[in-house]
PDB file of C-alpha atoms and ligand atoms in Angstrom:
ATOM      1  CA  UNK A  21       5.397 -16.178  14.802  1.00  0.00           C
ATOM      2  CA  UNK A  22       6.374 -12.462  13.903  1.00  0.00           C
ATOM      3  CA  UNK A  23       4.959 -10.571  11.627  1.00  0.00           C
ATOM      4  CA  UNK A  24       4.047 -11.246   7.758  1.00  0.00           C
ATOM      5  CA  UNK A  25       2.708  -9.845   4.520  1.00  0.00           C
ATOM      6  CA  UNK A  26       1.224 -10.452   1.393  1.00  0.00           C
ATOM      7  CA  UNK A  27       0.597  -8.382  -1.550  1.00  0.00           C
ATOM      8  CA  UNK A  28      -2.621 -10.187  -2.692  1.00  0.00           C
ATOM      9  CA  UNK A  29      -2.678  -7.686  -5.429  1.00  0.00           C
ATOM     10  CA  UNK A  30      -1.586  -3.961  -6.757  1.00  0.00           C
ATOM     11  CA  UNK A  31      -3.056  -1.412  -9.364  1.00  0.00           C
ATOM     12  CA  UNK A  32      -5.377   1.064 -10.410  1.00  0.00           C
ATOM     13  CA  UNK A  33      -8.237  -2.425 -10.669  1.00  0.00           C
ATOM     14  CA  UNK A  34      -7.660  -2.461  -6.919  1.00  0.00           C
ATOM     15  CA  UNK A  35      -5.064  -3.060  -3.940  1.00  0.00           C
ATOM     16  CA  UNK A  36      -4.891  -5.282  -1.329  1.00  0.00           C
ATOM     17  CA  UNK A  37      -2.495  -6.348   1.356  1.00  0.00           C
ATOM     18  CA  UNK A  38      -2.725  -8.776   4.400  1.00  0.00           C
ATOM     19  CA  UNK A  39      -0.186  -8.266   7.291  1.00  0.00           C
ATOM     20  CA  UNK A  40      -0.809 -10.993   9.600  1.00  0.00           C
ATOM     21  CA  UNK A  41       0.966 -12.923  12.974  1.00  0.00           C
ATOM     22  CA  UNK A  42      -0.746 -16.134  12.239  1.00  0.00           C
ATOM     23  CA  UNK A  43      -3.448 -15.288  14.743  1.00  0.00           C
ATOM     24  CA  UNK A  44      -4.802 -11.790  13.860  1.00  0.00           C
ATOM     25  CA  UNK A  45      -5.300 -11.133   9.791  1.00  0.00           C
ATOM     26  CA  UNK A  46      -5.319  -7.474   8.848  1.00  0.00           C
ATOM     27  CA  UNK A  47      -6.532  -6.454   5.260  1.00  0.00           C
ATOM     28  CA  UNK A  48      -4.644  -2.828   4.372  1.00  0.00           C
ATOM     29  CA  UNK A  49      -7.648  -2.014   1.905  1.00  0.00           C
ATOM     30  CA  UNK A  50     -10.095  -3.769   0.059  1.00  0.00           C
ATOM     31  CA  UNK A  51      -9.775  -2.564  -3.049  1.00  0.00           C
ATOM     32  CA  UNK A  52     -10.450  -5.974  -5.331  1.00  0.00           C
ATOM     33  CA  UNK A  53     -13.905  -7.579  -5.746  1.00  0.00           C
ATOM     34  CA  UNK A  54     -15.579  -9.194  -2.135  1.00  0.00           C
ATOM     35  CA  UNK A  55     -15.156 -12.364  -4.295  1.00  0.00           C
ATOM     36  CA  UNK A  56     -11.741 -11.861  -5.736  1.00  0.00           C
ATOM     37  CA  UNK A  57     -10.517 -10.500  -1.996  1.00  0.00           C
ATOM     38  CA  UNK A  58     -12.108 -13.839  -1.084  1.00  0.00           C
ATOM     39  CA  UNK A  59     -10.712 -15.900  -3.568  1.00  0.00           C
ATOM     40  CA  UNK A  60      -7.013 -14.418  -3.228  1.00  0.00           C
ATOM     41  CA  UNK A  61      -7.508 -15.048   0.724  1.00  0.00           C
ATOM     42  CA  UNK A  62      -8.584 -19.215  -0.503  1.00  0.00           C
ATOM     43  CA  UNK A  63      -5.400 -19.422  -2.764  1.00  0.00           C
ATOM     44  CA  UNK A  64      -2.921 -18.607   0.452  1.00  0.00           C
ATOM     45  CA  UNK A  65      -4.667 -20.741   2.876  1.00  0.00           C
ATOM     46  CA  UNK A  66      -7.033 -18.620   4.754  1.00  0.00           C
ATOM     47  CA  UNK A  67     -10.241 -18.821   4.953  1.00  0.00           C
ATOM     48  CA  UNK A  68     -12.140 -15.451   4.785  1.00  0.00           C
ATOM     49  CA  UNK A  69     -13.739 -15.785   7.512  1.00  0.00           C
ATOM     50  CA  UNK A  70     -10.926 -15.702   9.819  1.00  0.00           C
ATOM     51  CA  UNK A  71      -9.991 -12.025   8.325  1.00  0.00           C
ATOM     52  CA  UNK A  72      -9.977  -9.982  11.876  1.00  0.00           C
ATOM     53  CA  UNK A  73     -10.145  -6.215  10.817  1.00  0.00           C
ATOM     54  CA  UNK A  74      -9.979  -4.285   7.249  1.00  0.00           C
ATOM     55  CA  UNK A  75      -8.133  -1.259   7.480  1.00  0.00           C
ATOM     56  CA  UNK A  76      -8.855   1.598   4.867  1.00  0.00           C
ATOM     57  CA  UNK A  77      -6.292   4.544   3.217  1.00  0.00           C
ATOM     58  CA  UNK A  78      -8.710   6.457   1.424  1.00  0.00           C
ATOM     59  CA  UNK A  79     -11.927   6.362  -0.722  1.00  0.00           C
ATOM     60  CA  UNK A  80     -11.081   5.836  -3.997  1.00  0.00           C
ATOM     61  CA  UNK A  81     -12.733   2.717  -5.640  1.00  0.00           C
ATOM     62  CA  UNK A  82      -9.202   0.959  -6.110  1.00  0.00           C
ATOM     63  CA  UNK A  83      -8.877   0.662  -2.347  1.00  0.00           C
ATOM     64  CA  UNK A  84     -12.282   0.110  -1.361  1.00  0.00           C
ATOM     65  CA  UNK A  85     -14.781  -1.052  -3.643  1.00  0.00           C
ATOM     66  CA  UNK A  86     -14.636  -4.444  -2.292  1.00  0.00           C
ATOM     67  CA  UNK A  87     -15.288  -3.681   1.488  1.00  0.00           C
ATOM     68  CA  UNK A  88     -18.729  -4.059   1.588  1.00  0.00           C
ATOM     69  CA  UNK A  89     -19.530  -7.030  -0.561  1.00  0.00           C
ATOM     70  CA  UNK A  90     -16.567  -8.454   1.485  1.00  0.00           C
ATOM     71  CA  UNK A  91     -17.520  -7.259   4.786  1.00  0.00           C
ATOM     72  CA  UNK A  92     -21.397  -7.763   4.385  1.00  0.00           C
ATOM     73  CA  UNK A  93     -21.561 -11.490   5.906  1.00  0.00           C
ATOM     74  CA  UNK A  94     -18.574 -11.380   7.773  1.00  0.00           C
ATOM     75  CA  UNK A  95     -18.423  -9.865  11.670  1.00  0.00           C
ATOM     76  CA  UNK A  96     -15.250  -7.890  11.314  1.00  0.00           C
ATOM     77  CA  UNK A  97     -14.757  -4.357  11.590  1.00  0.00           C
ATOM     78  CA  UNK A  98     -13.173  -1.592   9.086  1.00  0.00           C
ATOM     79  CA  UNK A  99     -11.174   0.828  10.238  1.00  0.00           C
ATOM     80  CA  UNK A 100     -11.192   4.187   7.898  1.00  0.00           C
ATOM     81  CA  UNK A 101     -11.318   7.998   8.803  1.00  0.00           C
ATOM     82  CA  UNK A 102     -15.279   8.964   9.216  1.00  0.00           C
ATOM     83  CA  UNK A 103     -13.688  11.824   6.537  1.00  0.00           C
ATOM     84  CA  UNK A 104     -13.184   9.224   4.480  1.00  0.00           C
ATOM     85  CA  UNK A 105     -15.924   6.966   5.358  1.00  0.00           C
ATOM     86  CA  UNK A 106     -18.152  10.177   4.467  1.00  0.00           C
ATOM     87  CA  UNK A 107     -16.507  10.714   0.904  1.00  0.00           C
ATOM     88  CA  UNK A 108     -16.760   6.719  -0.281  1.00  0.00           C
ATOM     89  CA  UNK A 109     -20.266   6.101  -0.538  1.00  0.00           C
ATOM     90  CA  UNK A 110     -19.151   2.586   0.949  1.00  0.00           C
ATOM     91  CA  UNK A 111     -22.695   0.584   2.314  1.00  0.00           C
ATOM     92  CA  UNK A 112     -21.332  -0.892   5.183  1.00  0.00           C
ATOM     93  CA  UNK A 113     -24.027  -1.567   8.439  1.00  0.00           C
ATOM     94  CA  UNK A 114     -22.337   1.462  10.924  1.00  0.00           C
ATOM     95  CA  UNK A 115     -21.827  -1.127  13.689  1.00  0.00           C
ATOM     96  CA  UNK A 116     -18.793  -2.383  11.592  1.00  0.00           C
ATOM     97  CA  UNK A 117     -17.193   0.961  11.160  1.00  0.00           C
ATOM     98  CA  UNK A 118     -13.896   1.958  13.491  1.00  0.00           C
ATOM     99  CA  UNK A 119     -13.172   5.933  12.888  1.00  0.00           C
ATOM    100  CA  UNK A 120      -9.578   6.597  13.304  1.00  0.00           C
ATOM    101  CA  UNK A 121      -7.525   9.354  13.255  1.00  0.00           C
ATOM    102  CA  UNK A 122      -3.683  10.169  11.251  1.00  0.00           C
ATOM    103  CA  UNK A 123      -1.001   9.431  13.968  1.00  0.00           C
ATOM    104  CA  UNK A 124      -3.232   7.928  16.584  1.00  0.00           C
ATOM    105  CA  UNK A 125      -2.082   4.060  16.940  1.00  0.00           C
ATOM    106  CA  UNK A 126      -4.658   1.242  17.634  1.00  0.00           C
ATOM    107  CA  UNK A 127      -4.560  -2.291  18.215  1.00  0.00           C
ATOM    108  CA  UNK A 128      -6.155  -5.169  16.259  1.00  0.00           C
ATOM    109  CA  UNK A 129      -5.421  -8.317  18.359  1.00  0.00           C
ATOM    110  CA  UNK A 130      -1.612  -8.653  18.942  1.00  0.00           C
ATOM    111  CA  UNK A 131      -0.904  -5.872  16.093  1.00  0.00           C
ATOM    112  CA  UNK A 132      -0.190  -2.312  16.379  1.00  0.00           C
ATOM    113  CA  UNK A 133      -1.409  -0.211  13.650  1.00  0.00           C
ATOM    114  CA  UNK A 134      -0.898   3.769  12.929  1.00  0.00           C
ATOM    115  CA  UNK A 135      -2.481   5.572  10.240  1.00  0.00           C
ATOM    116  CA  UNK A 136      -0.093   8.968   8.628  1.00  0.00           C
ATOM    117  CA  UNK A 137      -1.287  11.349   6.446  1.00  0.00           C
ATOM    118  CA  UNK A 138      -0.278  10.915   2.737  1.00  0.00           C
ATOM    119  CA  UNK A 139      -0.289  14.037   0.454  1.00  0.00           C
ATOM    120  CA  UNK A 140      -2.818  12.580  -2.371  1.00  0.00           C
ATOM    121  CA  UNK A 141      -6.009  14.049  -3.608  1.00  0.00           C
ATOM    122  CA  UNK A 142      -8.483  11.966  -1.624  1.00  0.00           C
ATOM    123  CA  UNK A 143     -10.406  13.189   1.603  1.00  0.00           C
ATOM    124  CA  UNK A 144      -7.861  12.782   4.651  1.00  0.00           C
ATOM    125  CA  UNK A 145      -5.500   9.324   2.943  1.00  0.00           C
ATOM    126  CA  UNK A 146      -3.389   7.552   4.979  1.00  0.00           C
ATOM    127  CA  UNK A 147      -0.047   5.530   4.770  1.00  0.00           C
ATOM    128  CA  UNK A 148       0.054   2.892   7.713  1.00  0.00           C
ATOM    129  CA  UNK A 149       2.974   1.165  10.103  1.00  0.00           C
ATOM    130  CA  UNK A 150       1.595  -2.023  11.574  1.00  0.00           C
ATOM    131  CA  UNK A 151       3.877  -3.339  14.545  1.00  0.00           C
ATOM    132  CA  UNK A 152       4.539  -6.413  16.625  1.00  0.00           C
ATOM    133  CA  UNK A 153       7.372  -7.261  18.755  1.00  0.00           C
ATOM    134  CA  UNK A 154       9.482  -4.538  16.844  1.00  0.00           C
ATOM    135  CA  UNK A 155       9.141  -5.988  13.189  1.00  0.00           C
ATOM    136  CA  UNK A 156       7.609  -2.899  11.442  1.00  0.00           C
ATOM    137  CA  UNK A 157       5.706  -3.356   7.822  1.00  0.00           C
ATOM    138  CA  UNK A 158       4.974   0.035   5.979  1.00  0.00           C
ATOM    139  CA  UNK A 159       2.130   0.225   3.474  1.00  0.00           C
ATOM    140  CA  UNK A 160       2.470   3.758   1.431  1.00  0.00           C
ATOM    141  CA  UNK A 161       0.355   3.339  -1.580  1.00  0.00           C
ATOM    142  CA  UNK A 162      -0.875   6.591  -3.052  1.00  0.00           C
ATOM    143  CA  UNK A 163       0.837   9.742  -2.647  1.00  0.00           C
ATOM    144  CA  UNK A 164       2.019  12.685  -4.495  1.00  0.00           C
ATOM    145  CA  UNK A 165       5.411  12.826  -3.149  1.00  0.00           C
ATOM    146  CA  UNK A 166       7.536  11.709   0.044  1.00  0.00           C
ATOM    147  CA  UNK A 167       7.113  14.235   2.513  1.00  0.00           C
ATOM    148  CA  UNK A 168       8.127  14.723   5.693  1.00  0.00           C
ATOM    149  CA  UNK A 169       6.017  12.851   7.499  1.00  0.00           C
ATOM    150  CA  UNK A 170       6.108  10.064   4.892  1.00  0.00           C
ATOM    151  CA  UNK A 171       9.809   9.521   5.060  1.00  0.00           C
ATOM    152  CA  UNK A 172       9.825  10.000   8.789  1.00  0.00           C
ATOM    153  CA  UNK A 173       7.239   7.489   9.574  1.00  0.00           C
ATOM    154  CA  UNK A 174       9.328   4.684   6.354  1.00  0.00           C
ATOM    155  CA  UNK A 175      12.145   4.853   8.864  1.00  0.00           C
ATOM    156  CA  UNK A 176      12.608   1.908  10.905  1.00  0.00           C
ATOM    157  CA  UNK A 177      10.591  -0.088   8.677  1.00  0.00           C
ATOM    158  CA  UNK A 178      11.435  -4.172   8.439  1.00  0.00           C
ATOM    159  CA  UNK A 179       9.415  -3.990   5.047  1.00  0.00           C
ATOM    160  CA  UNK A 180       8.076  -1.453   2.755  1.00  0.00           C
ATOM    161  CA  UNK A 181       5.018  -1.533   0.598  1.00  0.00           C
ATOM    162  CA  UNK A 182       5.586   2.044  -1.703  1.00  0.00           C
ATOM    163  CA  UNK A 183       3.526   2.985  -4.154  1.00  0.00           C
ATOM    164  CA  UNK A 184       5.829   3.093  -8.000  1.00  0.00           C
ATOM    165  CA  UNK A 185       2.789   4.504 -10.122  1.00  0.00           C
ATOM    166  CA  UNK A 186       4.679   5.851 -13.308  1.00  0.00           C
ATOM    167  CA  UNK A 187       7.706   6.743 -15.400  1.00  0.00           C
ATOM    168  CA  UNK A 188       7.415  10.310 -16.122  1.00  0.00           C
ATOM    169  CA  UNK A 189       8.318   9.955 -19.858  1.00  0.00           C
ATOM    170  CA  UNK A 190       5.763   7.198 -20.134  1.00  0.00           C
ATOM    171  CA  UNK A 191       3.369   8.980 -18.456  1.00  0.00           C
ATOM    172  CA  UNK A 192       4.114  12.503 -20.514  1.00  0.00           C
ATOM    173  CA  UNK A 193       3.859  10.584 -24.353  1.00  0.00           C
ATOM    174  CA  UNK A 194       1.119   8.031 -22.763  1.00  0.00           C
ATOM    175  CA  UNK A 195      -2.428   8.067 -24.079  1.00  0.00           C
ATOM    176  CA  UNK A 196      -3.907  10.164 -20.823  1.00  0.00           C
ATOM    177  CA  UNK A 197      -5.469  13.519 -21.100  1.00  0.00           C
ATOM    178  CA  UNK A 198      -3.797  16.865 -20.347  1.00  0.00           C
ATOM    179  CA  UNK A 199      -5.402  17.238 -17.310  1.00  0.00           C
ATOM    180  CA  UNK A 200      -5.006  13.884 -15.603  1.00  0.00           C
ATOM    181  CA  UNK A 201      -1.383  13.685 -17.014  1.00  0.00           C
ATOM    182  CA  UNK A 202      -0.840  16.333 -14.297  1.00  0.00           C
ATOM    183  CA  UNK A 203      -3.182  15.404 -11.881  1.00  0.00           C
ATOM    184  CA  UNK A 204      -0.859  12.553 -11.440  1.00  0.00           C
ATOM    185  CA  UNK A 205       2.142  14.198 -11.731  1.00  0.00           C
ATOM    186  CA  UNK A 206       1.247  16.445  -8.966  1.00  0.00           C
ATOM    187  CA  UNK A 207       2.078  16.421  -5.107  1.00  0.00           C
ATOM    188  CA  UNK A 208      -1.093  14.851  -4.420  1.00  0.00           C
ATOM    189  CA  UNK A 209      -1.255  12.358  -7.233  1.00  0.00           C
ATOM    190  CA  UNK A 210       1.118   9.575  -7.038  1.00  0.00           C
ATOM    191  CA  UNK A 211       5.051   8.763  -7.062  1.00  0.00           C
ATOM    192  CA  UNK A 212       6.946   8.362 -10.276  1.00  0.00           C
ATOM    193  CA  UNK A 213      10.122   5.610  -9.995  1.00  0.00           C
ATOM    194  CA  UNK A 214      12.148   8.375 -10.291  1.00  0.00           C
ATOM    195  CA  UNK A 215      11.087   9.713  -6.652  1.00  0.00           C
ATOM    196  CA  UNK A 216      11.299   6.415  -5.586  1.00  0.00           C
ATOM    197  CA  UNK A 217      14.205   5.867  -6.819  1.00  0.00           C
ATOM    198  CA  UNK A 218      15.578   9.508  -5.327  1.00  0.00           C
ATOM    199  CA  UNK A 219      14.235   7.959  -1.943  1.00  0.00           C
ATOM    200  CA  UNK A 220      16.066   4.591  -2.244  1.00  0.00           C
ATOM    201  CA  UNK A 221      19.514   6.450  -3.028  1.00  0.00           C
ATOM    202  CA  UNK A 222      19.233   9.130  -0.564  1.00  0.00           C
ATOM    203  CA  UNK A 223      16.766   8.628   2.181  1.00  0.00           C
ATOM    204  CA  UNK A 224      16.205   4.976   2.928  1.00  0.00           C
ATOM    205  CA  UNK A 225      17.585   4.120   5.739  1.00  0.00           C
ATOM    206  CA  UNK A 226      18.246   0.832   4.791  1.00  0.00           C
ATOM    207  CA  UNK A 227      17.229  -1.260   7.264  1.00  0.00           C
ATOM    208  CA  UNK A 228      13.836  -2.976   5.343  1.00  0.00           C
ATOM    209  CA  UNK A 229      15.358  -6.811   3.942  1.00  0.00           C
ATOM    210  CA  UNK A 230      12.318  -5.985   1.042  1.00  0.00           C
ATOM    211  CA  UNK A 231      10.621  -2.740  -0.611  1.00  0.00           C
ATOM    212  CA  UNK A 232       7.875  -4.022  -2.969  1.00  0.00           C
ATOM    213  CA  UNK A 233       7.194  -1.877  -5.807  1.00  0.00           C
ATOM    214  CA  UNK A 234       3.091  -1.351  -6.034  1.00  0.00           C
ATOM    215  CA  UNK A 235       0.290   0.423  -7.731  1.00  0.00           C
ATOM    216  CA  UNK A 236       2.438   0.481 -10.809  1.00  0.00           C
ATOM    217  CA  UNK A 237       0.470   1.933 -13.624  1.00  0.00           C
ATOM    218  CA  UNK A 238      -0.543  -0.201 -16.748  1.00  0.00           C
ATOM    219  CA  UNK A 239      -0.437   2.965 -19.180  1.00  0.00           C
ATOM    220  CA  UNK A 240       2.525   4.439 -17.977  1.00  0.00           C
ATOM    221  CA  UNK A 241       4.733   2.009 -16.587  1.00  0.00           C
ATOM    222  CA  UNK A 242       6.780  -0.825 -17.201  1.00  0.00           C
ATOM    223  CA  UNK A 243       7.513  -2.909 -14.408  1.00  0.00           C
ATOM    224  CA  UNK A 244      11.269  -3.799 -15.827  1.00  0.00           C
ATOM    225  CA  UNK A 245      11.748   0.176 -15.525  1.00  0.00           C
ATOM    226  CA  UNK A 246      10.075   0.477 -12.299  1.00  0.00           C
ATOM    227  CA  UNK A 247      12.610  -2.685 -10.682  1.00  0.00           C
ATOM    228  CA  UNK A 248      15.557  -1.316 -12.677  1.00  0.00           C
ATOM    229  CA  UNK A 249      15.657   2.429 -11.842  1.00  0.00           C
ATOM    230  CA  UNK A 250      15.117   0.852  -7.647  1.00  0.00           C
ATOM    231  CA  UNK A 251      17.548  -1.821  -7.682  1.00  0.00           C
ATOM    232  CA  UNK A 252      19.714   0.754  -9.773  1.00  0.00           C
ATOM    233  CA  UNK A 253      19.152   3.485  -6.850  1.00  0.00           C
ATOM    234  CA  UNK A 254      19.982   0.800  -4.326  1.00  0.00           C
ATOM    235  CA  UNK A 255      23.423  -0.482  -6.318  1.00  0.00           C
ATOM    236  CA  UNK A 256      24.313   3.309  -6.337  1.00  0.00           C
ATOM    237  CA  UNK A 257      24.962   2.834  -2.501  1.00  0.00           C
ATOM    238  CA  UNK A 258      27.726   0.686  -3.085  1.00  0.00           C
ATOM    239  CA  UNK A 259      30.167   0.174  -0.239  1.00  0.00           C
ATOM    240  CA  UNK A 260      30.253  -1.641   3.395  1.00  0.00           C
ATOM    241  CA  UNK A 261      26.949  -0.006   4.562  1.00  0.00           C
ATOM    242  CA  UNK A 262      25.068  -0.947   1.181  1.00  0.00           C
ATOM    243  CA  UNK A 263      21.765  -2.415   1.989  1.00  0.00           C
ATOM    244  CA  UNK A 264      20.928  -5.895   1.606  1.00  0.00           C
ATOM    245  CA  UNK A 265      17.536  -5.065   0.808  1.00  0.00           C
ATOM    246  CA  UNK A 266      15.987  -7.018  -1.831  1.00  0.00           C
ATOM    247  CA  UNK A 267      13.313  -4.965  -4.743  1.00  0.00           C
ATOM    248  CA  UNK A 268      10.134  -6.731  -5.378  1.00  0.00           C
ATOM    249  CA  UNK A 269       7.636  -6.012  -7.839  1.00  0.00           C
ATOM    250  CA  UNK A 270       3.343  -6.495  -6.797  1.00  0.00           C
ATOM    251  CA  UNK A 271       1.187  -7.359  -9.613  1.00  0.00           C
ATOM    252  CA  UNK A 272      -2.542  -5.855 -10.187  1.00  0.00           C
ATOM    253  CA  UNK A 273      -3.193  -9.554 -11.057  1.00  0.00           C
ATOM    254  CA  UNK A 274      -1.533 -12.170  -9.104  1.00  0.00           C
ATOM    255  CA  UNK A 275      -1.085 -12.792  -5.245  1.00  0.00           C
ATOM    256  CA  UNK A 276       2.706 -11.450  -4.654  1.00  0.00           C
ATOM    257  CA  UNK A 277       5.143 -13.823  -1.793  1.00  0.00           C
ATOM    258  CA  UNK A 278       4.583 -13.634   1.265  1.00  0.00           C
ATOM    259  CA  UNK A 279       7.136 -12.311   3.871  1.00  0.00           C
ATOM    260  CA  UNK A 280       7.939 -13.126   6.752  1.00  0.00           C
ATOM    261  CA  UNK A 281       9.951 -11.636   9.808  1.00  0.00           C
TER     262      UNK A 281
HETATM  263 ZN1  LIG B  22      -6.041   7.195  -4.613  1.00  0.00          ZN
HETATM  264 ZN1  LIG B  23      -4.892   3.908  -5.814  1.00  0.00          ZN
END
């Protein structure tokens, strides 16, 4: 089998993603409840246990408060930078803990995985490509905008996990304060459909057969706007070389499809 992946669930009340090739399971943050992660992981046929490695982007509670209820009875190891090991207060025994480094790949089992910076205002975040046998699956969840690096490292990809946190005129009449209104606005808060949007019509190399739409904000989002403005983008393509590449939507509370290459 290739590669697959399953949103088991996307928000600000926590993330979580498995990318798996039947054999090795790889949790992309842990960001749910232990029990919820475990539960999720039940309800699609795998038992916790059998979870190989837990892979970290950065220390805010939505992506990791679950680690180390999750992790505590279980032998597997988390990979996270030791910058952002440091910065999560995370109680996790030290044995378990992997440092790794932006750009440096590392293998868990038969998967390759690479960590890229994101701009976002956490202690050294990371975006991640995991590989196998050429299918590539790109997990971007919270960023400020696409730099770069960003786009360069979305290229190629067979699917896309990207971050579509708010619509700025939600998000500028919503109920948040001043100040977080622009600390998410800003290039290290999080990506508005709009630049998503910008991204699908102009930079997207088309290739992935599914972007799924995550993190989308409860306050200051809809996730009808978030799917129309990126299928929308997409349709503006029109022509011979239009991608075929279908728009999905992950859910803070529900397990999304899984993929499979
Ligand atoms: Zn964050
Ligand atoms: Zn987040």
């Amino acid at each position: 089998m290739g590669l697959c992946f399953t949103v088991l669930g996307s928000g600000s009340s926590g993330n979580a993603t498995l990318v798996s090739d039947g054999e090795t399971h790889i949790l992309v943050d842990v960001g749910l409840s232990g029990r919820e992660t475990a539960r999720r992981l039940r309800e699609i046929g795998l038992e916790p246990e059998r979870v190989s490695a837990i892979v970290i982007s950065h220390e805010h509670g939505d992506h990791c408060r679950g680690v180390g209820p999750f992790a505590k009875s279980l032998d597997i190891p988390v990979f996270m930078t030791e910058e952002a090991f440091g910065s999560s207060g995370l109680r996790l025994d030290a044995r378990k803990l992997r440092p790794i480094r932006p750009g440096e790949g590392f293998a868990i089992g038969g998967i390759g995985v690479t960590g890229f910076s994101v701009p976002h205002d956490a202690t050294d975040p990371l975006g991640f490509v995991l590989e196998k046998d050429g299918v590539r699956v790109s997990i971007a969840l919270d960023l400020g905008f696409l730099s770069n690096l960003v786009l360069e490292r979305l290229r190629g990809s067979d699917g896309i996990v990207l971050e579509s946190n708010h619509d700025e005129r939600l998000l500028k009449v919503g109920p948040y304060p001043w100040a977080l209104k622009q600390r998410v606005m800003s290039r290290r808060g999080h990506l508005s459909n709009d630049s998503v949007a910008h991204y699908l019509a102009n930079d997207f190399d088309g290739r992935a057969a599914v972007v799924v739409l995550a993190h989308l904000s409860k306050q200051n989002n809809l996730p009808e706007l978030a799917l129309l403005s990126a299928r929308r983008a997409l349709e503006e393509r029109a022509g011979p070389q239009a991608p075929q590449t279908r728009i999905e939507l992950a859910h803070p509370d529900r397990i999304g499809p899984t993929f499979r290459y």
